[in-house]
N, CA, C and O of each residue as an XYZ file, in Angstrom:
320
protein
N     -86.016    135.593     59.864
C     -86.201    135.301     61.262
C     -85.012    134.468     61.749
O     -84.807    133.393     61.186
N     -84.202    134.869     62.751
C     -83.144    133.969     63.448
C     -83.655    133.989     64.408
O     -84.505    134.786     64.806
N     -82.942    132.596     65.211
C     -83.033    132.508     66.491
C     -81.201    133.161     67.264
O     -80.023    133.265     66.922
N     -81.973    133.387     68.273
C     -80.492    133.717     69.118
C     -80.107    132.171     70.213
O     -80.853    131.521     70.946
N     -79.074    132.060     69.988
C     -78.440    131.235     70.879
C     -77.492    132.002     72.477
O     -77.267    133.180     72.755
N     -77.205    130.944     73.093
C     -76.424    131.518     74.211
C     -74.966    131.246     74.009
O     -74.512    130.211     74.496
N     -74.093    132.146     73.273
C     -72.535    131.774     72.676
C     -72.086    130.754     74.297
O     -71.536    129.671     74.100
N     -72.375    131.209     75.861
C     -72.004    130.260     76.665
C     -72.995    129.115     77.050
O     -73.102    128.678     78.196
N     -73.541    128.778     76.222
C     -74.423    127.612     76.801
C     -73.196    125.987     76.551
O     -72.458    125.730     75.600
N     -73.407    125.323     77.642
C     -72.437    124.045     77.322
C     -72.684    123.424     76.525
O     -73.711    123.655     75.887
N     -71.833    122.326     76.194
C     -71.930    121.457     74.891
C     -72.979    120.217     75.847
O     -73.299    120.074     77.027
N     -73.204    119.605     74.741
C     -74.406    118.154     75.354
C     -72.870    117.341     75.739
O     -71.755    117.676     75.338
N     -73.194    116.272     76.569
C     -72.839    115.867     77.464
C     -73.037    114.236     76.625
O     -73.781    113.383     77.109
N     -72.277    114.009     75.374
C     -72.363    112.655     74.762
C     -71.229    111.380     75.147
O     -70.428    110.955     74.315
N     -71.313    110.931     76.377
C     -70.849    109.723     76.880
C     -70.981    108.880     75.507
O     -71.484    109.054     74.398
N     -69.872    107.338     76.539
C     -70.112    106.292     75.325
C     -71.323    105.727     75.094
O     -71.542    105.270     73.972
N     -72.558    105.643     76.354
C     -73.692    104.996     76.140
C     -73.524    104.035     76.591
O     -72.549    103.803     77.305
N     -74.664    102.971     76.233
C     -74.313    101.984     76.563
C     -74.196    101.019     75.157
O     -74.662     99.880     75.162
N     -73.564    101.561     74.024
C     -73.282    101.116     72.407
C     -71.961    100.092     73.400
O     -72.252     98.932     73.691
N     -71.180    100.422     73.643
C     -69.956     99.884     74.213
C     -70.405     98.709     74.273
O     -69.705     97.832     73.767
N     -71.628     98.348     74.867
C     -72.091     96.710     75.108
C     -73.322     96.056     74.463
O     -73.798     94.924     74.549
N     -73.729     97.341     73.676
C     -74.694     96.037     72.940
C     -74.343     95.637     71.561
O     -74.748     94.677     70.904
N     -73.096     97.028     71.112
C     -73.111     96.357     69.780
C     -71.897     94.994     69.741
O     -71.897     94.140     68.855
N     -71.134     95.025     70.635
C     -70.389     93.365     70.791
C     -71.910     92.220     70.992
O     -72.047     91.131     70.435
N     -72.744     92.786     71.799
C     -73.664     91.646     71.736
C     -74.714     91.051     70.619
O     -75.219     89.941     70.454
N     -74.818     92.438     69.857
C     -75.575     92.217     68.441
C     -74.793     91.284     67.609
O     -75.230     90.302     67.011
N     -73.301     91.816     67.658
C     -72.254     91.077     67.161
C     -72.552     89.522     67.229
O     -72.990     88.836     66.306
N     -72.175     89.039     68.712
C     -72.508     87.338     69.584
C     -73.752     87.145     68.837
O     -73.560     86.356     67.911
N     -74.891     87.550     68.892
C     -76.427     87.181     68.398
C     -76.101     86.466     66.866
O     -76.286     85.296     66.529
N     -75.542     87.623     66.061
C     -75.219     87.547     64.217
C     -74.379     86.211     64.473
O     -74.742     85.143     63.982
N     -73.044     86.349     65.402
C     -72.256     85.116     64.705
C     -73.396     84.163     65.301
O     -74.075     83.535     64.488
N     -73.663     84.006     66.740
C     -74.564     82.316     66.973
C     -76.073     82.096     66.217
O     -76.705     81.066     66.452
N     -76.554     83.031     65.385
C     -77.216     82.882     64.755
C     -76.618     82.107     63.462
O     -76.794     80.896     63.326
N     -76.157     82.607     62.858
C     -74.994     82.122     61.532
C     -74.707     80.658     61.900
O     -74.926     79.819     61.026
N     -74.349     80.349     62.817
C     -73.532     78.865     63.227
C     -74.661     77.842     63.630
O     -74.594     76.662     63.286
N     -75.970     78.483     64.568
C     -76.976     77.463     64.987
C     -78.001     77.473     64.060
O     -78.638     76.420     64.072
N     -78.487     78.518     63.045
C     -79.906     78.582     62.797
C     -79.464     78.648     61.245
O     -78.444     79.246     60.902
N     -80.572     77.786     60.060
C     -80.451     78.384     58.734
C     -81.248     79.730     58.929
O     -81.638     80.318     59.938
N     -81.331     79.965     57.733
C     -82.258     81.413     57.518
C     -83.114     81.389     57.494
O     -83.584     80.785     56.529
N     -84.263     82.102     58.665
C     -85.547     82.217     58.479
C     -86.082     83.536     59.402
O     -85.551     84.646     59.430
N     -86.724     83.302     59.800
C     -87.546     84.364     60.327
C     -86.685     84.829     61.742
O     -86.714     85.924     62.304
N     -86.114     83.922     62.016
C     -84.848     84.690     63.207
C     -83.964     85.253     62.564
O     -83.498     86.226     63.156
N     -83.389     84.974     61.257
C     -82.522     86.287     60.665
C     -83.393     87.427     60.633
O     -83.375     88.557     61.121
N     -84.059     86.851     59.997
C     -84.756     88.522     59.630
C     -85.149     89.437     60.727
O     -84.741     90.584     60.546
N     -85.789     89.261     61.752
C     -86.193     89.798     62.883
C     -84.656     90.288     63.201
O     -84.411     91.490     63.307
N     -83.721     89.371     63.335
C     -81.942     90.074     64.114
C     -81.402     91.160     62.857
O     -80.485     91.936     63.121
N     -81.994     91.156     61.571
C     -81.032     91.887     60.765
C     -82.043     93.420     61.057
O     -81.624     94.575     60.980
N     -83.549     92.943     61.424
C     -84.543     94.576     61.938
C     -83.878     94.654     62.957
O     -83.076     95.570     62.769
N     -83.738     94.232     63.928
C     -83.167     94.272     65.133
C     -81.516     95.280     65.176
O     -81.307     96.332     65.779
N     -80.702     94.591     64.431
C     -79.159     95.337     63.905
C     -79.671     96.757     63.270
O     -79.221     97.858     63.588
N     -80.723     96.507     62.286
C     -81.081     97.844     61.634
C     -81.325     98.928     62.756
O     -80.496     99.810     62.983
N     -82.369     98.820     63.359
C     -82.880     99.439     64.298
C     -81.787    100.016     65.176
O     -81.629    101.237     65.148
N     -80.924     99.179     66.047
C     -79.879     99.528     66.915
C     -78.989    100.152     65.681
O     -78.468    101.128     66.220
N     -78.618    100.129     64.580
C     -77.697    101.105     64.080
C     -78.027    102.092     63.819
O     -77.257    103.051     63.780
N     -79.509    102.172     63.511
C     -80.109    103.837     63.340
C     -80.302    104.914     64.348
O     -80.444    106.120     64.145
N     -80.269    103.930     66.037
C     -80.883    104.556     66.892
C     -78.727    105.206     67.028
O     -78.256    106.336     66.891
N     -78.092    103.989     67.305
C     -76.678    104.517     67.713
C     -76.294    105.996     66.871
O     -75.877    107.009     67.432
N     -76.582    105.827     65.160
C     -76.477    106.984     64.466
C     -77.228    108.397     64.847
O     -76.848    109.565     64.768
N     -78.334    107.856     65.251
C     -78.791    109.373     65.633
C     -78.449    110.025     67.024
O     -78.736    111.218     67.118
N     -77.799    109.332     68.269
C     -77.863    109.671     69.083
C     -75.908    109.976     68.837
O     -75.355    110.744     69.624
N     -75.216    109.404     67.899
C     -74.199    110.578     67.793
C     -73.919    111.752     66.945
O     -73.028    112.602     66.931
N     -75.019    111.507     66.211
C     -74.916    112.627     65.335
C     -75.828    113.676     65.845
O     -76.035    114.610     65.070
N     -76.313    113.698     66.802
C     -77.523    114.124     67.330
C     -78.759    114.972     66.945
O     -79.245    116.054     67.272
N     -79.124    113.613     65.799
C     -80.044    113.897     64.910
C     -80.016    114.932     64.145
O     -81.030    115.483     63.715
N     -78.772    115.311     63.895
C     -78.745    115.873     62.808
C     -77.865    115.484     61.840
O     -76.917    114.730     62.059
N     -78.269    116.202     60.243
C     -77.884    115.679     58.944
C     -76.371    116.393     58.903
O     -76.316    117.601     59.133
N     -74.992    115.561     58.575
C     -74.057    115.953     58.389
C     -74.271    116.704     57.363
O     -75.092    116.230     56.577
N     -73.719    117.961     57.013
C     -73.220    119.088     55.882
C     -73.218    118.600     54.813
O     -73.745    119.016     53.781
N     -72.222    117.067     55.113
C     -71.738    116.358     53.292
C     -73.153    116.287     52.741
O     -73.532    116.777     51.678
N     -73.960    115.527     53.720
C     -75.290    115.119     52.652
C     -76.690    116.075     52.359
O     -77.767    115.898     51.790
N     -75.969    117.274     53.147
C     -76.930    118.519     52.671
C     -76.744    118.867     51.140
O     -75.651    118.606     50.638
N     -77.772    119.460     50.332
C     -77.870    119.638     49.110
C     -77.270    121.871     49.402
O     -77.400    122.661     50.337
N     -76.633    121.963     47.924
C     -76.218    123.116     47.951
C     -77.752    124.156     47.671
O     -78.650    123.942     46.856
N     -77.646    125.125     48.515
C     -78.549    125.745     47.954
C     -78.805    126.263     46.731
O     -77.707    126.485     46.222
N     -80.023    126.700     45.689
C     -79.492    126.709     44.034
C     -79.786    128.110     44.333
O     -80.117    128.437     45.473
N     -79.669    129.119     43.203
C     -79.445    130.340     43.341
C     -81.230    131.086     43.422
O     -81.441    132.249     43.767
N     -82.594    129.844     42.920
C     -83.460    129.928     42.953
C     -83.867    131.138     44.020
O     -84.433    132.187     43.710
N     -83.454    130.749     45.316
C     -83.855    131.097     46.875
C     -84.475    129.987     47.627
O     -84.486    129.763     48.837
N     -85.038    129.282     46.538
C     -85.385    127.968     47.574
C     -84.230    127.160     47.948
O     -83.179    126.869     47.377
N     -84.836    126.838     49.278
C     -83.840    125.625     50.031
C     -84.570    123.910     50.392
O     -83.876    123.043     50.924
């Protein structure tokens, strides 16, 4: 079963976002965290916080999909 595509359908339309300004600000958060606070429960919440914003930035340029490199080769089985 294939699907058919439209060879002229346009490409998505991936601007910078608005990554341009939050990841300098995640940045500001990490260093004035580092300088005002020991470690506690405000790291941890800013390092979910960094996690989160780097997973969301990754998927919205890769656009949710898995690069090739980290696809597995198909084995000669037939399964994929």
């Amino acid at each position: 079963m294939q699907i058919e595509h439209d060879p002229n359908e346009p490409k998505m339309d991936r601007g910078a976002g608005p990554w341009r300004w939050v990841l300098p600000i995640v940045a500001l958060l990490w260093i004035g965290n580092l300088v005002y606070y020991p470690i506690d429960w405000h790291s941890i919440a800013l390092g979910g916080g960094t996690g989160i914003v780097l997973a969301l930035w990754a998927i919205e340029i890769t656009g949710n999909k898995v690069p090739d490199s980290w696809r597995r080769k198909s084995s000669r089985s037939g399964r994929s």
